[in-house]
C-alpha cells in the first residue's frame, strides 16, 4: 500500500466530498451521532455502488483498508499539484 504524507487530511477531504456526493445521489445527511468509522464504511459502500471505486476482497474489508481506498479515490480526483498531494 502506498502511503501518503497527508493521509489523515486526504481522508477528511474524501469524507467531505463523499458526503456531498451522497447528498447529490439523494441520500440523507449523516449527523454528528454517526461514528467516523461508520461514516467511512457508508461512503466506501456508496462509492462501490456508484462504481467510483473497486471493492476490496471480502476478507480485507476492514477500517484501515476502507480508509486507504477512500484516500486513493480522492488522490485521483485532486489535481496533481494540489497541496495535500505534495
Coordinates of C-alpha atoms in Angstrom, one line a residue:
X1 CA 0.0 0.0 0.0
X2 CA 1.3 3.4 -1.0
X3 CA 1.4 5.8 2.0
X4 CA 0.6 9.4 1.6
X5 CA 2.2 12.1 3.7
X6 CA -1.1 13.8 4.4
X7 CA -3.2 10.7 4.6
X8 CA -5.4 12.0 7.5
X9 CA -6.2 15.2 5.7
X10 CA -6.8 13.4 2.5
X11 CA -9.3 11.1 4.3
X12 CA -11.0 14.1 5.8
X13 CA -11.3 15.6 2.3
X14 CA -12.6 12.3 0.9
X15 CA -15.3 12.1 3.6
X16 CA -16.4 15.7 2.8
X17 CA -16.6 15.0 -0.9
X18 CA -18.2 11.6 -0.3
X19 CA -20.9 13.3 1.9
X20 CA -21.6 15.8 -0.9
X21 CA -21.8 13.0 -3.4
X22 CA -24.2 11.2 -1.2
X23 CA -26.5 14.2 -0.9
X24 CA -26.5 14.6 -4.7
X25 CA -27.5 11.0 -5.0
X26 CA -30.5 11.6 -2.8
X27 CA -29.2 10.1 0.4
X28 CA -29.7 11.7 3.8
X29 CA -27.1 13.5 5.8
X30 CA -25.1 11.6 8.3
X31 CA -25.4 13.6 11.5
X32 CA -22.8 14.0 14.3
X33 CA -24.1 11.0 16.2
X34 CA -22.7 8.7 13.5
X35 CA -19.2 7.5 14.3
X36 CA -16.3 8.2 12.0
X37 CA -15.8 4.5 11.4
X38 CA -19.4 4.2 10.2
X39 CA -19.1 7.2 8.0
X40 CA -16.0 5.7 6.3
X41 CA -17.9 2.5 5.7
X42 CA -21.0 4.3 4.4
X43 CA -19.1 6.4 2.0
X44 CA -17.0 3.4 0.9
X45 CA -20.1 1.3 0.2
X46 CA -21.8 4.2 -1.6
X47 CA -18.8 4.7 -3.9
X48 CA -18.8 1.0 -4.7
X49 CA -22.5 1.1 -5.5
X50 CA -21.9 4.1 -7.8
X51 CA -18.9 2.3 -9.4
X52 CA -16.5 5.0 -8.4
X53 CA -14.1 2.6 -6.7
X54 CA -13.5 -1.1 -6.9
X55 CA -14.4 -3.2 -3.8
X56 CA -11.9 -4.8 -1.6
X57 CA -11.8 -8.5 -1.2
X58 CA -14.3 -9.7 1.5
X59 CA -11.5 -10.8 3.8
X60 CA -9.8 -7.4 3.5
X61 CA -12.9 -5.2 4.3
X62 CA -11.7 -3.5 7.5
X63 CA -11.4 0.0 8.7
X64 CA -7.8 0.7 7.6
X65 CA -8.2 -0.7 4.1
X66 CA -11.5 1.1 3.6
X67 CA -9.8 4.4 4.7
X68 CA -7.0 3.7 2.3
X69 CA -9.4 3.1 -0.6
X70 CA -11.0 6.5 0.1
X71 CA -7.6 8.2 0.2
X72 CA -6.8 6.6 -3.2
X73 CA -10.1 7.7 -4.6
X74 CA -9.6 11.4 -3.5
X75 CA -6.0 11.4 -4.6
X76 CA -7.1 10.6 -8.1
X77 CA -9.8 13.3 -8.1
X78 CA -7.5 16.1 -6.9
X79 CA -5.2 17.9 -9.4
X80 CA -1.6 16.6 -9.3
X81 CA -0.3 19.9 -7.9
X82 CA -2.8 20.0 -5.0
X83 CA -1.2 20.9 -1.6
X84 CA -2.4 17.6 0.0
X85 CA -0.6 15.5 -2.6
X86 CA 2.8 17.2 -2.1

